[in-house]
Amino acid sequence: MNTKKRIIEEALILFSEKGYSDVYVNDIAKAVGIKAPSLYKHYKNKQEIFNAILEELKEGYVKHTATMGIAGNDVNIDAGIYADISEEALVEMGKNLFLYFLHDNQMRLFRKLLTIEQFRDSELAAIYSKQYFDAPLDYQSELFKIFIANGKFKQADAKILAMQFYAPIYTLLTICDRHPEREQEALKLLEAHIHQFNINYAEEK
Amino acid sequence: MNTKKRIIEEALILFSEKGYSDVYVNDIAKAVGIKAPSLYKHYKNKQEIFNAILEELKEGYVKHTATMGIAGNDVNIDAGIYADISEEALVEMGKNLFLYFLHDNQMRLFRKLLTIEQFRDSELAAIYSKQYFDAPLDYQSELFKIFIANGKFKQADAKILAMQFYAPIYTLLTICDRHPEREQEALKLLEAHIHQFNINYAEEK
DNA sequence: GTCTATAAGAAGATAGAC
DNA sequence: GTCTATCTTCTTATAGAC
């Protein structure tokens, strides 16, 4: 078994819950099932373990958006997928996004890590804002622009539409990160939100 | 000057940026302008300093909502204030909320502290969700219910309206906490959002 | 690569003079 | 109430055997 990989897996779980400083090399070793000094055969020191996690986070992002149900990085493909845009299709898009962000382990753990460490490290702050604000907004703006051009959506500022669609999803996500038991409640709110969003913006047929 | 109070003021600034564990009693003492051992004449230990901050946070919340421009805790009063609800009034309400949350020092520092520490302490997680999700949503739901009953807003689920109004405000707030230099951009998005919100829900006169 | 033993240093807290 | 000196404990990291 690949110990080097197991170390960053277990370390990520711990860091995402307690933050860098409150996780001791001993905790990581214990989670892996070895003694602390053995860690140093795989990584130079504790900071290198953290850096290795960060590298994985950066690499993983493209892969993640790519497997997200929506294509994620080519908006024209997705515009095709959602060509017959309907309330049901919108709901599915929103729920897919929400549930993927929430349930994918790597996404969830990285997000919690970024949340905890964002004010101590400006690079992490930048990654957070890009992954959970700018990138989703840019993507959905492009998508909604197409819908507006197609006459499927009413005329409006696509970026504002994107924010109105996405911000509730993001907000509910942060609630579920804190309180996993509130997922059902969040899902109901999410569906009602998208239902209302559709009423507001879908052009009558 | 009241050293006991200065300690928690300076400690809050430090905790909100670095989290509990990465702030050393020595840092706090230095910020106050005394030596570390002197802290222990005012507080039993480091944890007691943190607890004192938390107490202040809990006490402060009512006071804060009370001075928020909107009355905050009596929705009927606010419904009167915003009786002539118009796009301008809505924009002002949203901007007030946003700018108060963002610029009030105690609000901002407490929010950052809660953000950093939320996964280590379930009490903090509960306070966060209450202050930045449930309470604002409940309040705005009540307000919008009144507007709907008055015929000022279209018929719709008031809670969903509240979420659609508030979630973008909250989301932009988290962006500005990470990147204060993005405040102007956020304010423009906020205004455009409320403009669009008004188009969606204000009943034609 | 993993272990035991241990060094080196950091951080929280106390003792006791002023 | 503040200081200097110091203790104790915790944490990271290394040395060296297996």
CSV table of C-alpha atoms (C1' of nucleotides) in Angstrom, one decimal:
chain,number,residue,atom,x,y,z
A,1,MET,CA,0.0,0.0,0.0
A,2,ASN,CA,1.2,3.5,-0.8
A,3,THR,CA,2.0,5.1,2.5
A,4,LYS,CA,3.0,8.4,0.9
A,5,LYS,CA,-0.5,8.8,-0.4
A,6,ARG,CA,-2.2,7.6,2.7
A,7,ILE,CA,-0.4,10.2,4.7
A,8,ILE,CA,-1.8,13.1,2.7
A,9,GLU,CA,-5.2,11.5,2.7
A,10,GLU,CA,-5.3,11.2,6.5
A,11,ALA,CA,-3.7,14.6,6.9
A,12,LEU,CA,-6.3,16.3,4.8
A,13,ILE,CA,-9.1,14.8,6.9
A,14,LEU,CA,-7.4,16.1,10.0
A,15,PHE,CA,-6.4,19.5,8.6
A,16,SER,CA,-9.9,20.1,7.2
A,17,GLU,CA,-11.4,19.8,10.7
A,18,LYS,CA,-8.8,21.3,13.0
A,19,GLY,CA,-6.5,23.4,10.8
A,20,TYR,CA,-2.8,23.2,10.3
A,21,SER,CA,-1.6,24.1,13.7
A,22,ASP,CA,-3.9,21.9,15.8
A,23,VAL,CA,-2.9,18.8,13.9
A,24,TYR,CA,0.2,17.2,15.3
A,25,VAL,CA,2.5,15.0,13.3
A,26,ASN,CA,1.7,12.4,15.9
A,27,ASP,CA,-2.0,12.6,15.0
A,28,ILE,CA,-1.2,12.1,11.3
A,29,ALA,CA,1.1,9.1,12.0
A,30,LYS,CA,-1.6,7.6,14.3
A,31,ALA,CA,-4.3,7.9,11.6
A,32,VAL,CA,-1.9,6.3,9.1
A,33,GLY,CA,-1.0,3.6,11.5
A,34,ILE,CA,2.7,4.3,11.8
A,35,LYS,CA,4.9,6.2,14.3
A,36,ALA,CA,5.6,9.9,13.8
A,37,PRO,CA,9.3,9.6,12.9
A,38,SER,CA,8.4,7.4,10.0
A,39,LEU,CA,6.6,10.3,8.4
A,40,TYR,CA,9.9,11.9,7.8
A,41,LYS,CA,10.9,9.2,5.4
A,42,HIS,CA,8.1,10.3,3.1
A,43,TYR,CA,8.0,14.0,3.6
A,44,LYS,CA,10.7,16.5,4.7
A,45,ASN,CA,8.5,17.9,7.4
A,46,LYS,CA,5.0,18.8,8.4
A,47,GLN,CA,4.8,21.8,6.0
A,48,GLU,CA,5.7,19.6,3.1
A,49,ILE,CA,2.7,17.3,3.9
A,50,PHE,CA,0.5,20.4,3.8
A,51,ASN,CA,2.1,21.6,0.5
A,52,ALA,CA,1.6,18.2,-1.0
A,53,ILE,CA,-2.1,18.4,-0.2
A,54,LEU,CA,-2.3,21.9,-1.8
A,55,GLU,CA,-0.7,20.6,-5.0
A,56,GLU,CA,-3.3,17.9,-5.2
A,57,LEU,CA,-6.0,20.5,-4.6
A,58,LYS,CA,-4.8,22.6,-7.5
A,59,GLU,CA,-4.4,19.6,-9.9
A,60,GLY,CA,-7.8,18.2,-8.8
A,61,TYR,CA,-9.8,21.3,-9.6
A,62,VAL,CA,-10.0,20.8,-13.4
A,63,LYS,CA,-10.7,17.1,-13.1
A,64,HIS,CA,-13.5,17.9,-10.7
A,65,THR,CA,-15.3,20.5,-12.8
A,66,ALA,CA,-14.9,18.1,-15.7
A,67,THR,CA,-16.7,15.3,-13.9
A,68,MET,CA,-19.4,17.4,-12.4
A,69,GLY,CA,-22.4,16.2,-14.4
A,70,ILE,CA,-22.2,19.4,-16.3
A,71,ALA,CA,-19.1,19.5,-18.5
A,72,GLY,CA,-18.0,22.4,-16.4
A,73,ASN,CA,-15.3,23.8,-18.6
A,74,ASP,CA,-16.9,24.0,-22.0
A,75,VAL,CA,-20.0,26.0,-21.7
A,76,ASN,CA,-21.2,25.3,-25.3
A,77,ILE,CA,-21.4,21.6,-24.6
A,78,ASP,CA,-23.4,22.3,-21.5
A,79,ALA,CA,-25.7,24.7,-23.3
A,80,GLY,CA,-26.4,21.7,-25.6
A,81,ILE,CA,-27.0,19.4,-22.7
A,82,TYR,CA,-29.4,21.9,-21.3
A,83,ALA,CA,-30.8,22.9,-24.7
A,84,ASP,CA,-34.3,21.9,-23.7
A,85,ILE,CA,-34.0,24.1,-20.6
A,86,SER,CA,-37.0,23.6,-18.4
A,87,GLU,CA,-37.7,23.9,-14.7
A,88,GLU,CA,-36.8,20.3,-14.3
A,89,ALA,CA,-33.5,20.8,-16.1
A,90,LEU,CA,-32.6,23.8,-14.0
A,91,VAL,CA,-33.4,22.0,-10.8
A,92,GLU,CA,-31.2,19.1,-11.9
A,93,MET,CA,-28.4,21.5,-12.7
A,94,GLY,CA,-28.6,23.2,-9.4
A,95,LYS,CA,-29.0,20.0,-7.4
A,96,ASN,CA,-26.1,18.4,-9.2
A,97,LEU,CA,-23.9,21.3,-8.4
A,98,PHE,CA,-24.9,21.4,-4.8
A,99,LEU,CA,-24.7,17.7,-4.1
A,100,TYR,CA,-21.4,17.2,-5.9
A,101,PHE,CA,-19.8,20.1,-4.0
A,102,LEU,CA,-21.3,18.7,-0.8
A,103,HIS,CA,-20.7,15.0,-1.1
A,104,ASP,CA,-17.5,14.7,-3.1
A,105,ASN,CA,-15.1,14.0,-0.3
A,106,GLN,CA,-12.1,15.8,-1.8
A,107,MET,CA,-14.2,18.8,-2.7
A,108,ARG,CA,-15.7,18.9,0.8
A,109,LEU,CA,-12.4,18.5,2.7
A,110,PHE,CA,-10.5,21.0,0.6
A,111,ARG,CA,-13.3,23.5,1.0
A,112,LYS,CA,-13.3,23.1,4.7
A,113,LEU,CA,-9.5,23.4,4.7
A,114,LEU,CA,-9.7,26.6,2.6
A,115,THR,CA,-12.4,28.0,4.9
A,116,ILE,CA,-10.3,27.5,8.0
A,117,GLU,CA,-7.0,28.7,6.6
A,118,GLN,CA,-8.1,31.5,4.3
A,119,PHE,CA,-7.1,34.4,6.4
A,120,ARG,CA,-3.7,33.1,7.2
A,121,ASP,CA,-2.6,32.5,3.6
A,122,SER,CA,-3.5,34.8,0.8
A,123,GLU,CA,-2.9,32.1,-1.8
A,124,LEU,CA,-5.6,30.0,-0.1
A,125,ALA,CA,-7.9,33.0,-0.1
A,126,ALA,CA,-7.4,33.4,-3.8
A,127,ILE,CA,-8.1,29.8,-4.5
A,128,TYR,CA,-11.2,29.9,-2.4
A,129,SER,CA,-12.7,32.9,-4.2
A,130,LYS,CA,-11.8,31.5,-7.6
A,131,GLN,CA,-13.3,28.1,-6.9
A,132,TYR,CA,-16.4,29.1,-5.1
A,133,PHE,CA,-17.2,32.5,-6.5
A,134,ASP,CA,-15.5,33.7,-9.7
A,135,ALA,CA,-15.4,30.4,-11.6
A,136,PRO,CA,-19.0,29.3,-11.0
A,137,LEU,CA,-20.2,32.8,-11.7
A,138,ASP,CA,-18.3,33.0,-15.0
A,139,TYR,CA,-19.4,29.7,-16.1
A,140,GLN,CA,-23.1,30.2,-15.3
A,141,SER,CA,-23.0,33.7,-16.8
A,142,GLU,CA,-21.9,32.2,-20.1
A,143,LEU,CA,-24.6,29.6,-19.9
A,144,PHE,CA,-27.3,32.1,-19.1
A,145,LYS,CA,-26.1,34.4,-21.9
A,146,ILE,CA,-26.7,31.6,-24.3
A,147,PHE,CA,-30.2,31.0,-22.9
A,148,ILE,CA,-31.0,34.7,-23.2
A,149,ALA,CA,-29.7,34.8,-26.7
A,150,ASN,CA,-31.8,31.8,-27.5
A,151,GLY,CA,-34.9,33.5,-26.2
A,152,LYS,CA,-35.2,30.8,-23.5
A,153,PHE,CA,-34.6,33.4,-20.7
A,154,LYS,CA,-35.8,36.9,-20.4
A,155,GLN,CA,-33.5,39.8,-21.2
A,156,ALA,CA,-31.4,40.6,-18.1
A,157,ASP,CA,-27.8,40.9,-16.9
A,158,ALA,CA,-26.4,37.4,-17.2
A,159,LYS,CA,-23.9,37.9,-14.4
A,160,ILE,CA,-26.6,39.0,-12.0
A,161,LEU,CA,-28.7,36.0,-13.0
A,162,ALA,CA,-25.8,33.8,-12.3
A,163,MET,CA,-25.3,35.3,-8.9
A,164,GLN,CA,-28.9,35.0,-8.0
A,165,PHE,CA,-28.9,31.4,-9.1
A,166,TYR,CA,-25.6,30.5,-7.5
A,167,ALA,CA,-25.5,32.5,-4.2
A,168,PRO,CA,-28.3,30.5,-2.5
A,169,ILE,CA,-26.6,27.3,-3.6
A,170,TYR,CA,-23.3,28.4,-2.1
A,171,THR,CA,-24.9,29.7,1.1
A,172,LEU,CA,-26.8,26.5,1.6
A,173,LEU,CA,-23.5,24.6,1.1
A,174,THR,CA,-21.8,26.5,3.9
A,175,ILE,CA,-24.8,25.6,6.1
A,176,CYS,CA,-24.4,21.9,5.4
A,177,ASP,CA,-20.7,22.0,6.0
A,178,ARG,CA,-21.4,23.2,9.5
A,179,HIS,CA,-24.6,21.1,10.0
A,180,PRO,CA,-24.7,18.0,7.8
A,181,GLU,CA,-28.0,17.1,9.4
A,182,ARG,CA,-29.6,20.1,7.7
A,183,GLU,CA,-29.1,18.7,4.2
A,184,GLN,CA,-32.7,17.7,3.6
A,185,GLU,CA,-33.9,21.2,4.7
A,186,ALA,CA,-31.3,22.7,2.4
A,187,LEU,CA,-32.4,20.6,-0.5
A,188,LYS,CA,-36.0,21.7,-0.1
A,189,LEU,CA,-35.0,25.3,0.0
A,190,LEU,CA,-32.8,24.7,-3.0
A,191,GLU,CA,-35.6,23.2,-5.1
A,192,ALA,CA,-38.1,26.0,-4.1
A,193,HIS,CA,-35.4,28.5,-5.0
A,194,ILE,CA,-34.9,27.2,-8.5
A,195,HIS,CA,-38.6,26.8,-9.0
A,196,GLN,CA,-39.0,30.5,-8.2
A,197,PHE,CA,-35.9,31.4,-10.3
A,198,ASN,CA,-37.5,29.7,-13.2
A,199,ILE,CA,-40.7,31.6,-12.8
A,200,ASN,CA,-38.7,34.8,-12.7
A,201,TYR,CA,-36.6,34.3,-15.8
A,202,ALA,CA,-37.9,31.5,-18.1
A,203,GLU,CA,-39.6,33.0,-21.1
A,204,GLU,CA,-43.1,31.8,-21.6
A,205,LYS,CA,-43.4,29.3,-24.5
B,1,MET,CA,-6.9,52.7,30.9
B,2,ASN,CA,-8.7,49.4,31.4
B,3,THR,CA,-6.2,46.8,30.7
B,4,LYS,CA,-8.6,43.9,31.1
B,5,LYS,CA,-10.7,45.3,28.3
B,6,ARG,CA,-7.7,46.1,26.1
B,7,ILE,CA,-6.6,42.5,26.3
B,8,ILE,CA,-9.7,41.1,24.8
B,9,GLU,CA,-9.8,43.9,22.2
B,10,GLU,CA,-6.3,43.1,21.0
B,11,ALA,CA,-6.8,39.3,21.4
B,12,LEU,CA,-9.9,39.5,19.2
B,13,ILE,CA,-8.0,41.2,16.4
B,14,LEU,CA,-5.3,38.5,16.6
B,15,PHE,CA,-7.7,35.5,16.9
B,16,SER,CA,-9.8,36.7,14.0
B,17,GLU,CA,-6.8,36.6,11.7
B,18,LYS,CA,-4.8,33.6,12.9
B,19,GLY,CA,-7.2,31.5,15.0
B,20,TYR,CA,-6.9,30.5,18.6
B,21,SER,CA,-3.9,28.2,18.4
B,22,ASP,CA,-1.7,30.4,16.3
B,23,VAL,CA,-2.0,33.4,18.6
B,24,TYR,CA,0.4,33.1,21.5
B,25,VAL,CA,-0.1,34.7,24.9
B,26,ASN,CA,3.1,36.6,24.1
B,27,ASP,CA,1.5,38.1,21.0
B,28,ILE,CA,-1.4,39.3,22.9
B,29,ALA,CA,0.8,40.8,25.6
B,30,LYS,CA,2.9,42.5,23.0
B,31,ALA,CA,-0.2,44.0,21.3
B,32,VAL,CA,-1.4,45.3,24.7
B,33,GLY,CA,2.0,46.6,25.6
B,34,ILE,CA,2.7,44.4,28.6
B,35,LYS,CA,4.6,41.2,29.3
B,36,ALA,CA,3.0,37.8,29.0
B,37,PRO,CA,2.9,37.0,32.7
B,38,SER,CA,1.0,40.1,33.4
B,39,LEU,CA,-1.9,38.8,31.4
B,40,TYR,CA,-2.5,36.2,34.1
B,41,LYS,CA,-3.4,38.9,36.6
B,42,HIS,CA,-6.4,39.7,34.4
B,43,TYR,CA,-7.4,36.3,33.1
B,44,LYS,CA,-6.8,32.8,34.5
B,45,ASN,CA,-5.4,31.5,31.3
B,46,LYS,CA,-5.5,31.8,27.5
B,47,GLN,CA,-8.8,30.0,27.2
B,48,GLU,CA,-10.4,32.5,29.6
B,49,ILE,CA,-9.4,35.3,27.3
B,50,PHE,CA,-11.1,33.5,24.4
B,51,ASN,CA,-14.2,32.8,26.5
B,52,ALA,CA,-14.4,36.5,27.5
B,53,ILE,CA,-14.4,37.4,23.8
B,54,LEU,CA,-17.2,34.9,23.2
B,55,GLU,CA,-19.3,36.4,26.0
B,56,GLU,CA,-19.0,39.8,24.5
B,57,LEU,CA,-20.0,38.4,21.1
B,58,LYS,CA,-23.1,36.9,22.5
B,59,GLU,CA,-24.1,40.0,24.4
B,60,GLY,CA,-23.3,42.3,21.5
B,61,TYR,CA,-25.6,40.6,19.0
B,62,VAL,CA,-28.8,42.1,20.1
B,63,LYS,CA,-27.3,45.5,20.4
B,64,HIS,CA,-25.9,45.2,16.9
B,65,THR,CA,-29.1,44.3,15.2
B,66,ALA,CA,-30.8,47.0,17.2
B,67,THR,CA,-28.5,49.7,15.8
B,68,MET,CA,-28.4,48.4,12.3
B,69,GLY,CA,-30.3,51.2,10.5
B,70,ILE,CA,-33.2,48.8,10.3
B,71,ALA,CA,-34.6,48.2,13.7
B,72,GLY,CA,-33.7,44.6,13.3
B,73,ASN,CA,-35.7,42.9,16.0
B,74,ASP,CA,-39.2,44.3,15.5
B,75,VAL,CA,-40.2,43.6,12.0
B,76,ASN,CA,-43.4,45.7,12.3
B,77,ILE,CA,-41.5,48.8,12.9
B,78,ASP,CA,-39.3,48.2,9.9
B,79,ALA,CA,-42.3,47.4,7.8
B,80,GLY,CA,-43.4,50.9,8.7
B,81,ILE,CA,-40.0,52.4,7.9
B,82,TYR,CA,-40.0,50.7,4.5
B,83,ALA,CA,-43.7,51.3,4.0
B,84,ASP,CA,-43.2,53.2,0.8
B,85,ILE,CA,-41.1,50.3,-0.4
B,86,SER,CA,-39.5,51.2,-3.7
B,87,GLU,CA,-36.4,50.1,-5.6
B,88,GLU,CA,-34.4,52.8,-3.8
B,89,ALA,CA,-35.7,51.7,-0.4
B,90,LEU,CA,-34.8,48.1,-1.2
B,91,VAL,CA,-31.3,49.1,-2.4
B,92,GLU,CA,-30.8,51.1,0.8
B,93,MET,CA,-31.9,48.2,3.0
B,94,GLY,CA,-29.5,45.8,1.2
B,95,LYS,CA,-26.6,48.2,1.2
B,96,ASN,CA,-27.1,49.1,4.9
B,97,LEU,CA,-27.1,45.4,5.8
B,98,PHE,CA,-24.0,44.7,3.7
B,99,LEU,CA,-22.0,47.7,4.7
B,100,TYR,CA,-22.8,47.4,8.4
B,101,PHE,CA,-21.8,43.7,8.4
B,102,LEU,CA,-18.7,44.5,6.5
B,103,HIS,CA,-17.5,47.7,8.2
B,104,ASP,CA,-18.5,47.4,11.8
B,105,ASN,CA,-15.3,46.3,13.4
B,106,GLN,CA,-16.8,44.0,16.0
B,107,MET,CA,-19.1,42.3,13.5
B,108,ARG,CA,-16.3,41.8,11.1
B,109,LEU,CA,-13.8,40.4,13.6
B,110,PHE,CA,-16.3,38.1,15.2
B,111,ARG,CA,-17.4,36.9,11.8
B,112,LYS,CA,-13.8,36.1,10.8
B,113,LEU,CA,-13.3,34.4,14.2
B,114,LEU,CA,-16.4,32.3,13.7
B,115,THR,CA,-15.3,31.4,10.2
B,116,ILE,CA,-11.9,30.2,11.3
B,117,GLU,CA,-13.1,28.3,14.4
B,118,GLN,CA,-16.4,26.9,13.3
B,119,PHE,CA,-15.4,23.3,12.7
B,120,ARG,CA,-13.5,23.0,16.0
B,121,ASP,CA,-16.4,24.1,18.2
B,122,SER,CA,-20.0,23.2,17.5
B,123,GLU,CA,-21.2,26.1,19.7
B,124,LEU,CA,-19.4,28.5,17.3
B,125,ALA,CA,-20.9,26.8,14.3
B,126,ALA,CA,-24.4,27.2,15.8
B,127,ILE,CA,-23.8,30.9,16.5
B,128,TYR,CA,-22.5,31.4,13.0
B,129,SER,CA,-25.5,29.8,11.3
B,130,LYS,CA,-27.9,31.7,13.5
B,131,GLN,CA,-26.3,35.1,13.0
B,132,TYR,CA,-25.6,34.8,9.3
B,133,PHE,CA,-28.3,32.6,8.0
B,134,ASP,CA,-31.3,31.8,10.2
B,135,ALA,CA,-31.8,35.2,11.9
B,136,PRO,CA,-31.5,37.3,8.7
B,137,LEU,CA,-33.7,34.9,6.8
B,138,ASP,CA,-36.4,34.9,9.5
B,139,TYR,CA,-36.3,38.6,9.8
B,140,GLN,CA,-36.5,39.2,6.0
B,141,SER,CA,-39.2,36.6,5.6
B,142,GLU,CA,-41.4,38.4,8.0
B,143,LEU,CA,-40.7,41.7,6.3
B,144,PHE,CA,-41.5,40.3,2.8
B,145,LYS,CA,-44.6,38.6,4.2
B,146,ILE,CA,-45.9,42.0,5.1
B,147,PHE,CA,-45.1,43.4,1.7
B,148,ILE,CA,-46.8,40.5,0.0
B,149,ALA,CA,-49.9,40.9,2.3
B,150,ASN,CA,-49.9,44.7,1.5
B,151,GLY,CA,-49.9,43.9,-2.2
B,152,LYS,CA,-46.5,45.6,-2.6
B,153,PHE,CA,-44.8,42.3,-3.6
B,154,LYS,CA,-46.1,39.6,-5.8
B,155,GLN,CA,-47.5,36.4,-4.3
B,156,ALA,CA,-44.6,34.0,-3.6
B,157,ASP,CA,-42.9,32.0,-0.8
B,158,ALA,CA,-41.6,34.7,1.5
B,159,LYS,CA,-38.8,32.5,2.8
B,160,ILE,CA,-37.5,31.9,-0.7
B,161,LEU,CA,-37.7,35.6,-1.5
B,162,ALA,CA,-35.7,36.3,1.7
B,163,MET,CA,-33.1,33.8,0.7
B,164,GLN,CA,-32.8,35.1,-2.9
B,165,PHE,CA,-32.5,38.6,-1.5
B,166,TYR,CA,-30.0,37.7,1.3
B,167,ALA,CA,-27.8,35.0,-0.2
B,168,PRO,CA,-26.0,37.3,-2.7
B,169,ILE,CA,-25.5,39.8,0.1
B,170,TYR,CA,-23.9,37.1,2.3
B,171,THR,CA,-21.9,35.7,-0.5
B,172,LEU,CA,-20.4,39.1,-1.4
B,173,LEU,CA,-19.7,39.7,2.2
B,174,THR,CA,-17.5,36.6,2.4
B,175,ILE,CA,-15.7,37.8,-0.8
B,176,CYS,CA,-14.9,41.1,0.9
B,177,ASP,CA,-13.7,39.5,4.1
B,178,ARG,CA,-11.1,37.7,2.0
B,179,HIS,CA,-10.4,40.6,-0.4
B,180,PRO,CA,-11.3,44.0,1.0
B,181,GLU,CA,-10.1,45.6,-2.3
B,182,ARG,CA,-13.1,44.0,-4.0
B,183,GLU,CA,-15.6,46.1,-2.1
B,184,GLN,CA,-16.5,48.5,-4.9
B,185,GLU,CA,-17.0,45.6,-7.3
B,186,ALA,CA,-19.2,43.9,-4.7
B,187,LEU,CA,-21.3,47.0,-4.2
B,188,LYS,CA,-22.0,47.3,-7.9
B,189,LEU,CA,-23.1,43.7,-8.1
B,190,LEU,CA,-25.2,44.2,-5.0
B,191,GLU,CA,-27.0,47.2,-6.5
B,192,ALA,CA,-27.6,45.4,-9.8
B,193,HIS,CA,-28.8,42.4,-7.8
B,194,ILE,CA,-31.4,44.4,-5.9
B,195,HIS,CA,-32.5,46.3,-9.0
B,196,GLN,CA,-33.2,42.9,-10.6
B,197,PHE,CA,-34.8,41.6,-7.5
B,198,ASN,CA,-37.2,44.5,-7.5
B,199,ILE,CA,-38.1,43.9,-11.1
B,200,ASN,CA,-38.9,40.3,-10.2
B,201,TYR,CA,-41.0,40.9,-7.2
B,202,ALA,CA,-42.3,44.4,-6.9
B,203,GLU,CA,-46.0,44.7,-7.9
B,204,GLU,CA,-46.6,47.2,-10.6
B,205,LYS,CA,-48.3,50.3,-9.3
C,1,DG,C1',10.7,2.0,5.9
C,2,DT,C1',9.7,1.4,10.5
C,3,DC,C1',11.0,1.6,15.1
C,4,DT,C1',12.8,3.5,20.0
C,5,DA,C1',15.2,7.1,22.2
C,6,DT,C1',16.1,11.6,22.5
C,7,DA,C1',17.4,16.3,21.3
C,8,DA,C1',15.9,21.1,20.6
C,9,DG,C1',12.8,24.5,20.9
C,10,DA,C1',8.4,26.7,21.5
C,11,DA,C1',4.5,27.9,24.3
C,12,DG,C1',1.6,28.2,28.5
C,13,DA,C1',1.8,29.1,33.1
C,14,DT,C1',3.8,30.1,37.9
C,15,DA,C1',7.0,32.2,41.6
C,16,DG,C1',8.3,35.9,43.8
C,17,DA,C1',10.6,40.7,43.7
C,18,DC,C1',9.2,45.4,43.1
D,1,DG,C1',-0.3,45.2,38.4
D,2,DT,C1',4.0,44.7,36.1
D,3,DC,C1',8.3,42.7,35.8
D,4,DT,C1',12.3,38.8,35.4
D,5,DA,C1',13.4,34.2,35.9
D,6,DT,C1',12.0,29.8,35.5
D,7,DC,C1',9.3,25.4,35.3
D,8,DT,C1',6.7,22.1,32.7
D,9,DT,C1',4.7,20.3,28.9
D,10,DC,C1',4.0,19.7,24.3
D,11,DT,C1',5.6,19.4,19.6
D,12,DT,C1',8.7,19.0,15.8
D,13,DA,C1',12.4,16.8,14.2
D,14,DT,C1',16.8,13.8,14.2
D,15,DA,C1',19.9,9.7,15.3
D,16,DG,C1',20.7,5.4,14.8
D,17,DA,C1',19.3,0.3,15.4
D,18,DC,C1',16.7,-3.2,12.9
